[in-house]
PDB file of C-alpha atoms in Angstrom:
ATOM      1  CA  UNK A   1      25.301 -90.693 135.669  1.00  0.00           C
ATOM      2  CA  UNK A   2      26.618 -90.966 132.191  1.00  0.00           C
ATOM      3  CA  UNK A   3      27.865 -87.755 130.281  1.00  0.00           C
ATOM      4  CA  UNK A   4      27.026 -88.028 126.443  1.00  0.00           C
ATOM      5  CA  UNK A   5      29.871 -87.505 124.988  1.00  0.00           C
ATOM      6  CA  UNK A   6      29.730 -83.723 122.749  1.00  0.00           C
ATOM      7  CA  UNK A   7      31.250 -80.556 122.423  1.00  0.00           C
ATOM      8  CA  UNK A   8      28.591 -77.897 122.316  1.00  0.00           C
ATOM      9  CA  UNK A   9      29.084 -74.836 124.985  1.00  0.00           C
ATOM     10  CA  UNK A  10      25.460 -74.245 125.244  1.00  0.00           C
ATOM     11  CA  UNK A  11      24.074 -78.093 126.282  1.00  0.00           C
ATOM     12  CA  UNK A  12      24.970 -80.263 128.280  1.00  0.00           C
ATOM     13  CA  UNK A  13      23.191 -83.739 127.901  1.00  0.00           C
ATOM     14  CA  UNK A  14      23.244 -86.703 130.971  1.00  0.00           C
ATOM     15  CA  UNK A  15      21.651 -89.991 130.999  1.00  0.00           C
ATOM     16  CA  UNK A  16      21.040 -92.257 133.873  1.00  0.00           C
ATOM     17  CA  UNK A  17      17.943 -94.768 134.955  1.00  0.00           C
ATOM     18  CA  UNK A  18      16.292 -93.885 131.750  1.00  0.00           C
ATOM     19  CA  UNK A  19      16.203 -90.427 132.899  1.00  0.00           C
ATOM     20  CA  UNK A  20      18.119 -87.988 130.585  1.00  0.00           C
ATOM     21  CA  UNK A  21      18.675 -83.993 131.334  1.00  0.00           C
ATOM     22  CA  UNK A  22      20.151 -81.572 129.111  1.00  0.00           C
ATOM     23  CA  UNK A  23      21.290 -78.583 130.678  1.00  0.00           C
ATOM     24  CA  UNK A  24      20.535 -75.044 128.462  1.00  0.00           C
ATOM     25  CA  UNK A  25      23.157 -72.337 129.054  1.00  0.00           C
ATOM     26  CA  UNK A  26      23.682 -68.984 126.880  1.00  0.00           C
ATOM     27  CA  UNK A  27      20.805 -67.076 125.143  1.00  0.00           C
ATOM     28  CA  UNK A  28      17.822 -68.743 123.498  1.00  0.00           C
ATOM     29  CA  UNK A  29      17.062 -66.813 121.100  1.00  0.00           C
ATOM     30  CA  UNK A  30      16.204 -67.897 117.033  1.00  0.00           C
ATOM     31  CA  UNK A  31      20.204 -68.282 116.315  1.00  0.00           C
ATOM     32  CA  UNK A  32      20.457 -71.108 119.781  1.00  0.00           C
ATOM     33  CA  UNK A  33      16.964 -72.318 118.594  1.00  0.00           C
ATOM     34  CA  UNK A  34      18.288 -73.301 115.101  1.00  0.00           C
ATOM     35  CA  UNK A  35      21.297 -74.887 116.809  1.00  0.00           C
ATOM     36  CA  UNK A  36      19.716 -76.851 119.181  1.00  0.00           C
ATOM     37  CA  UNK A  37      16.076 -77.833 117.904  1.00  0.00           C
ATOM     38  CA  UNK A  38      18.008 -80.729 116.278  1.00  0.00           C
ATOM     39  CA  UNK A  39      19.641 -82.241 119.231  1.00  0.00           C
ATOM     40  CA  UNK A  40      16.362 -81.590 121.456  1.00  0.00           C
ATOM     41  CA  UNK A  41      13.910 -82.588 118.242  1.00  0.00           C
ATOM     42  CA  UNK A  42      16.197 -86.062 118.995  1.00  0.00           C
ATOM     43  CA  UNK A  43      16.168 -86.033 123.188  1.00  0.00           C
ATOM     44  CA  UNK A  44      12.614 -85.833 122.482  1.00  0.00           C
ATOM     45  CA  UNK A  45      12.387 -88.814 119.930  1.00  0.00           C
ATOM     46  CA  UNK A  46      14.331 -90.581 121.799  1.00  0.00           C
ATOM     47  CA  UNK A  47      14.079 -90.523 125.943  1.00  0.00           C
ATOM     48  CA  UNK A  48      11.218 -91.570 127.910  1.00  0.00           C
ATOM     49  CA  UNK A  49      11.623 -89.261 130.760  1.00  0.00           C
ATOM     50  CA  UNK A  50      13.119 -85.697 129.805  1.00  0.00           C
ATOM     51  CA  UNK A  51      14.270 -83.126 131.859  1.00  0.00           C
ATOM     52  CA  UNK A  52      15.394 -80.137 130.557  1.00  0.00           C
ATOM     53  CA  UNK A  53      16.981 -77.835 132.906  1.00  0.00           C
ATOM     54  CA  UNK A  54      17.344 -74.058 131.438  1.00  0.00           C
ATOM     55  CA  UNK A  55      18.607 -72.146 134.936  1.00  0.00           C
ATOM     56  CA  UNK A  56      21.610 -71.378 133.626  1.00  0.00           C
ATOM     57  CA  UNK A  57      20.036 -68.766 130.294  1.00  0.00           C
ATOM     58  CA  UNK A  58      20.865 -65.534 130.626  1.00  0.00           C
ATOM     59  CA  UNK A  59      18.002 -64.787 127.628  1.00  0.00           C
ATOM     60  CA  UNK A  60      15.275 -66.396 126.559  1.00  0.00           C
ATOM     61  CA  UNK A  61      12.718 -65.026 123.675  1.00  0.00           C
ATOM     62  CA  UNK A  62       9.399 -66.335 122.450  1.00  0.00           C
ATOM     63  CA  UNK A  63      11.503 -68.482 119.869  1.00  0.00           C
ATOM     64  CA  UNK A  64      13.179 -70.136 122.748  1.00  0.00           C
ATOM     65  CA  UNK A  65       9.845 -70.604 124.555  1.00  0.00           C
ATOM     66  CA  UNK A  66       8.715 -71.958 121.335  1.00  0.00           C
ATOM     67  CA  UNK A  67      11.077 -74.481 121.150  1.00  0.00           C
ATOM     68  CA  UNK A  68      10.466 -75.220 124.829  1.00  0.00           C
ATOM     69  CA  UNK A  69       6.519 -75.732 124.256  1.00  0.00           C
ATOM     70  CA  UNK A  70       7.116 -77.327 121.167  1.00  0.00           C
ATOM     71  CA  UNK A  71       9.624 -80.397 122.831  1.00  0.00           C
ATOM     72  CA  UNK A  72       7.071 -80.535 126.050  1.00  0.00           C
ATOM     73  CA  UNK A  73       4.521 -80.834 123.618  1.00  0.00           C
ATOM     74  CA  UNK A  74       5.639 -83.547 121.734  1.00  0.00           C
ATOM     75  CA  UNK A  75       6.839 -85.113 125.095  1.00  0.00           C
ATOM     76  CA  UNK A  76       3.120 -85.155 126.509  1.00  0.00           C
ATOM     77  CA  UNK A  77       1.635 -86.515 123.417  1.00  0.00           C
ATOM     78  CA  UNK A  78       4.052 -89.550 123.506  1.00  0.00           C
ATOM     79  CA  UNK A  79       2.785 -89.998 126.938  1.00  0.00           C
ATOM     80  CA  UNK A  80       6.515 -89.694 128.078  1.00  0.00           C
ATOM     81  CA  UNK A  81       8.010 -87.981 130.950  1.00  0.00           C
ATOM     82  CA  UNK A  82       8.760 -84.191 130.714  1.00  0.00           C
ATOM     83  CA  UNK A  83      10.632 -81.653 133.494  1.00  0.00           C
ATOM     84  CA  UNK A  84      11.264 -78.547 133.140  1.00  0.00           C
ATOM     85  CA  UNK A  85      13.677 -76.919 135.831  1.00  0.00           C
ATOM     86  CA  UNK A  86      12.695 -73.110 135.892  1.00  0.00           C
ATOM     87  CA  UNK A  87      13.750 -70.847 138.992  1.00  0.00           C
ATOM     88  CA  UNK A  88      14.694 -67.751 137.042  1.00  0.00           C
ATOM     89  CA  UNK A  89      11.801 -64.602 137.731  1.00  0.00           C
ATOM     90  CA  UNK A  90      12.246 -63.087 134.247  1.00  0.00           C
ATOM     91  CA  UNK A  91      11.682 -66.278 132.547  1.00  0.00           C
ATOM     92  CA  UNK A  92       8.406 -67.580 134.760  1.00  0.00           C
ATOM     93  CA  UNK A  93       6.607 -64.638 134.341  1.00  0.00           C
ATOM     94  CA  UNK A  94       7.477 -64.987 130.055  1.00  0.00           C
ATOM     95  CA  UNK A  95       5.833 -68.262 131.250  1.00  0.00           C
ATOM     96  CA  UNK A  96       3.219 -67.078 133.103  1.00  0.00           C
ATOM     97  CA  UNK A  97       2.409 -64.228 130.901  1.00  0.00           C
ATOM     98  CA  UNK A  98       2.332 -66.595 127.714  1.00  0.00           C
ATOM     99  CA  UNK A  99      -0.293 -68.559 129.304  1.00  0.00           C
ATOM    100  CA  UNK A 100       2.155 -71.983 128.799  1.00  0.00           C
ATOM    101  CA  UNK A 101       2.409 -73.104 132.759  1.00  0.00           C
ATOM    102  CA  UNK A 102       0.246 -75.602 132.024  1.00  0.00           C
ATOM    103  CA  UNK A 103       2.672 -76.887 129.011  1.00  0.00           C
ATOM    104  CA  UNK A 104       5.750 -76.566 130.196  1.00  0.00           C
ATOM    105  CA  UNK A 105       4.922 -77.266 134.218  1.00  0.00           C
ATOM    106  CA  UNK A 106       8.454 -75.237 135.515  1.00  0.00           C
ATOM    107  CA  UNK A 107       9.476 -76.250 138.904  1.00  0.00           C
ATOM    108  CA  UNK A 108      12.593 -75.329 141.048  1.00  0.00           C
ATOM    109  CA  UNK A 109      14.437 -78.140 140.450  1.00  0.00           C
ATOM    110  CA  UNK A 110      17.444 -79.629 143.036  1.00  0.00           C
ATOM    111  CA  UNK A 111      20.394 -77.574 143.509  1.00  0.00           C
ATOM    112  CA  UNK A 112      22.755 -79.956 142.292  1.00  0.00           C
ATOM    113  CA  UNK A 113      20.936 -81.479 139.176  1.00  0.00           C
ATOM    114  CA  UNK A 114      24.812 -81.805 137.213  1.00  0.00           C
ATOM    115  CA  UNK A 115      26.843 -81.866 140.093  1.00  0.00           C
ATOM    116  CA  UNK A 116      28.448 -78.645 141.881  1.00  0.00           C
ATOM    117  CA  UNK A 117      29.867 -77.900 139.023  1.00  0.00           C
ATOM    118  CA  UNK A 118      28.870 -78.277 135.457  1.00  0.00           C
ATOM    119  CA  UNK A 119      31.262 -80.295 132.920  1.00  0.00           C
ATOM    120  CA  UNK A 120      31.705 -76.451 131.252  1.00  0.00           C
ATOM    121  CA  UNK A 121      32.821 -75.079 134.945  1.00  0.00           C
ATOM    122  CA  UNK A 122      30.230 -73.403 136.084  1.00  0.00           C
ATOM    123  CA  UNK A 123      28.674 -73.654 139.191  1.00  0.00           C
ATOM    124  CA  UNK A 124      25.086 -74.630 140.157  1.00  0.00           C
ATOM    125  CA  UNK A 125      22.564 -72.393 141.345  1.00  0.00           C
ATOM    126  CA  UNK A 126      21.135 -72.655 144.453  1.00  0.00           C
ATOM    127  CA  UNK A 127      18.410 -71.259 146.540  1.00  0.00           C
ATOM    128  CA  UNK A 128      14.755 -71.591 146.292  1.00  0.00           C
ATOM    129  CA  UNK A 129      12.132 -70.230 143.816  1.00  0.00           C
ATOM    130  CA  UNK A 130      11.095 -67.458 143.496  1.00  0.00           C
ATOM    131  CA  UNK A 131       7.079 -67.017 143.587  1.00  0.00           C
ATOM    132  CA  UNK A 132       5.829 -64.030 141.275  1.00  0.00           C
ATOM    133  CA  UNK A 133       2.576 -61.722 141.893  1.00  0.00           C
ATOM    134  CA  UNK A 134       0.085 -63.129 139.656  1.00  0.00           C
ATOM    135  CA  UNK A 135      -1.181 -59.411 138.549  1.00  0.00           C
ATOM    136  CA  UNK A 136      -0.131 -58.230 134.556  1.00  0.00           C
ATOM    137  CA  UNK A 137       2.419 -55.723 134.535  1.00  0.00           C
ATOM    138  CA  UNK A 138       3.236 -56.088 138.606  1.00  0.00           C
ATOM    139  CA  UNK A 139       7.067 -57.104 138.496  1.00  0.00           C
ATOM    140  CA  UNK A 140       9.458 -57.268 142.124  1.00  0.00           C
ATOM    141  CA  UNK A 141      13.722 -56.115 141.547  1.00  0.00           C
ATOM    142  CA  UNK A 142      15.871 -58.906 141.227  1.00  0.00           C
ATOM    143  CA  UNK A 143      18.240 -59.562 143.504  1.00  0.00           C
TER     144      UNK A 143
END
């Protein structure tokens, strides 16, 4: 796997087999957005298969699911590959409750999508999904 080479502490960006991830960390909210709709705007233009992996947000907002809709969006119209690895509760049911499962398809993901540990240090989650009540307003503690 090839790191692209950058300095930005909230993506990380690989590229192997004409597969390229870019790891999310940090809060998307309208001030990441504006930071990183450029560099995805150009993952987009630019990779045939994309998977964008955003288990490591601690926030996300409608902006940021925005921005998420917007690249899978563009992604499915260019008939091009797009992932989206998603096991966070919080942000599934945003996902759920936004009615945009069917754009941005979140699944699990492996365990060890950057390695065991991420070029910024931090380790990668494990464990499996978890599955959310599909009833409005119904909402299980997080553990």
């Amino acid at each position: 796997m090839q790191l692209i080479p950058r300095h930005d502490p909230y993506l990380v960006v690989r590229s192997t087999g004409g597969v390229t991830v870019a790891a999310l960390r940090g809060e998307l909210d309208l001030v990441l957005v504006r930071h990183l709709r450029p560099e995805l705007d150009a993952l987009v233009r630019e990779s045939d298969a994309l998977t964008v992996d955003i288990r490591r947000l601690t926030f996300c907002d409608a902006t940021g699911l925005g921005l998420l809709a917007h690249c899978a969006g563009r992604m499915h119209r260019r008939g091009a590959r797009w992932r989206l690895h998603c096991d966070q509760p919080w942000i599934l049911r945003l996902i759920r409750l936004t009615a945009l499962g069917d754009v941005l398809r979140p699944e699990p993901g492996p365990a060890d999508l950057l390695g065991p540990a991420d070029p910024l240090g931090q380790p990668a989650p494990s464990g499996p999904a978890v599955s959310l009540p599909a009833e409005p307003g119904v909402t299980r503690p997080v553990s």
